[in-house]
């Protein structure tokens, strides 16, 4: 699985993949998955979070889930600086879901299968995320990260069953 494979998933399948990856990380570590949620219509109001991990136990060390309370915003489109600022602060106001994550010492992660970042463009995106929260109380409690298609593919490669899932969803099934 490569980043180009991930880019072929539509919004709904990408969101489903992130939810399945979160579950797979927890299952692999023998941890309960009951606090991992996503669903509903992809375009329904979600307060800015598409997949939410709210667990009583810390995430596995090897996981891309950084904290027990983590919210993922999943986008098929590329998310450069200006789109990140609009996503996190629609009409210039920081989303309540992000403020809540700050209060809970949680994490907020933007996932973008349209992005294929180099280190400088990755840094531009995470800098934009920090800029969006910089004036909010307790912003230093929040963990921020950005996953582009390459990092998503790396995550998928740690779960062989999800490699097959992605291949099936993009029409590249294995036979035999």
mmCIF file of N, CA and C in Angstrom, residues 15-16 19 36-46 49-52:
data_model
loop_
_atom_site.group_PDB
_atom_site.id
_atom_site.type_symbol
_atom_site.label_atom_id
_atom_site.label_comp_id
_atom_site.label_asym_id
_atom_site.label_seq_id
_atom_site.Cartn_x
_atom_site.Cartn_y
_atom_site.Cartn_z
ATOM 1 N N UNK A 15 -12.570 7.951 6.059
ATOM 2 C CA UNK A 15 -12.992 8.062 7.460
ATOM 3 C C UNK A 15 -13.142 6.673 8.076
ATOM 4 N N UNK A 16 -13.750 5.751 7.338
ATOM 5 C CA UNK A 16 -13.900 4.380 7.827
ATOM 6 C C UNK A 16 -12.528 3.744 8.083
ATOM 7 N N UNK A 19 -11.042 4.996 11.336
ATOM 8 C CA UNK A 19 -11.711 4.331 12.451
ATOM 9 C C UNK A 19 -11.250 2.895 12.618
ATOM 10 N N UNK A 36 -14.001 3.963 20.738
ATOM 11 C CA UNK A 36 -13.625 4.447 19.404
ATOM 12 C C UNK A 36 -14.899 4.568 18.580
ATOM 13 N N UNK A 37 -15.214 5.792 18.157
ATOM 14 C CA UNK A 37 -16.478 6.018 17.455
ATOM 15 C C UNK A 37 -16.278 6.796 16.163
ATOM 16 N N UNK A 38 -17.119 6.480 15.227
ATOM 17 C CA UNK A 38 -17.261 7.228 13.972
ATOM 18 C C UNK A 38 -18.527 6.708 13.320
ATOM 19 N N UNK A 39 -19.021 7.391 12.351
ATOM 20 C CA UNK A 39 -20.207 6.900 11.660
ATOM 21 C C UNK A 39 -21.102 8.031 11.226
ATOM 22 N N UNK A 40 -22.265 7.672 10.758
ATOM 23 C CA UNK A 40 -23.199 8.649 10.222
ATOM 24 C C UNK A 40 -22.794 9.074 8.828
ATOM 25 N N UNK A 41 -23.560 9.979 8.275
ATOM 26 C CA UNK A 41 -23.291 10.492 6.946
ATOM 27 C C UNK A 41 -22.025 11.327 6.966
ATOM 28 N N UNK A 42 -21.175 11.142 5.978
ATOM 29 C CA UNK A 42 -19.894 11.855 5.909
ATOM 30 C C UNK A 42 -20.079 13.365 5.941
ATOM 31 N N UNK A 43 -21.193 13.853 5.387
ATOM 32 C CA UNK A 43 -21.410 15.293 5.309
ATOM 33 C C UNK A 43 -22.260 15.842 6.451
ATOM 34 N N UNK A 44 -22.646 14.993 7.395
ATOM 35 C CA UNK A 44 -23.444 15.455 8.529
ATOM 36 C C UNK A 44 -22.592 16.324 9.450
ATOM 37 N N UNK A 45 -23.248 17.200 10.200
ATOM 38 C CA UNK A 45 -22.520 18.042 11.162
ATOM 39 C C UNK A 45 -21.872 17.145 12.203
ATOM 40 N N UNK A 46 -20.585 17.340 12.401
ATOM 41 C CA UNK A 46 -19.853 16.498 13.353
ATOM 42 C C UNK A 46 -19.027 17.329 14.331
ATOM 43 N N UNK A 49 -15.018 16.736 14.152
ATOM 44 C CA UNK A 49 -14.338 15.477 14.444
ATOM 45 C C UNK A 49 -15.060 14.334 13.732
ATOM 46 N N UNK A 50 -14.331 13.585 12.925
ATOM 47 C CA UNK A 50 -14.911 12.466 12.188
ATOM 48 C C UNK A 50 -14.730 11.138 12.906
ATOM 49 N N UNK A 51 -13.610 10.962 13.569
ATOM 50 C CA UNK A 51 -13.317 9.752 14.347
ATOM 51 C C UNK A 51 -12.848 10.225 15.723
ATOM 52 N N UNK A 52 -13.386 9.599 16.763
ATOM 53 C CA UNK A 52 -13.021 9.998 18.124
ATOM 54 C C UNK A 52 -12.601 8.772 18.922
#
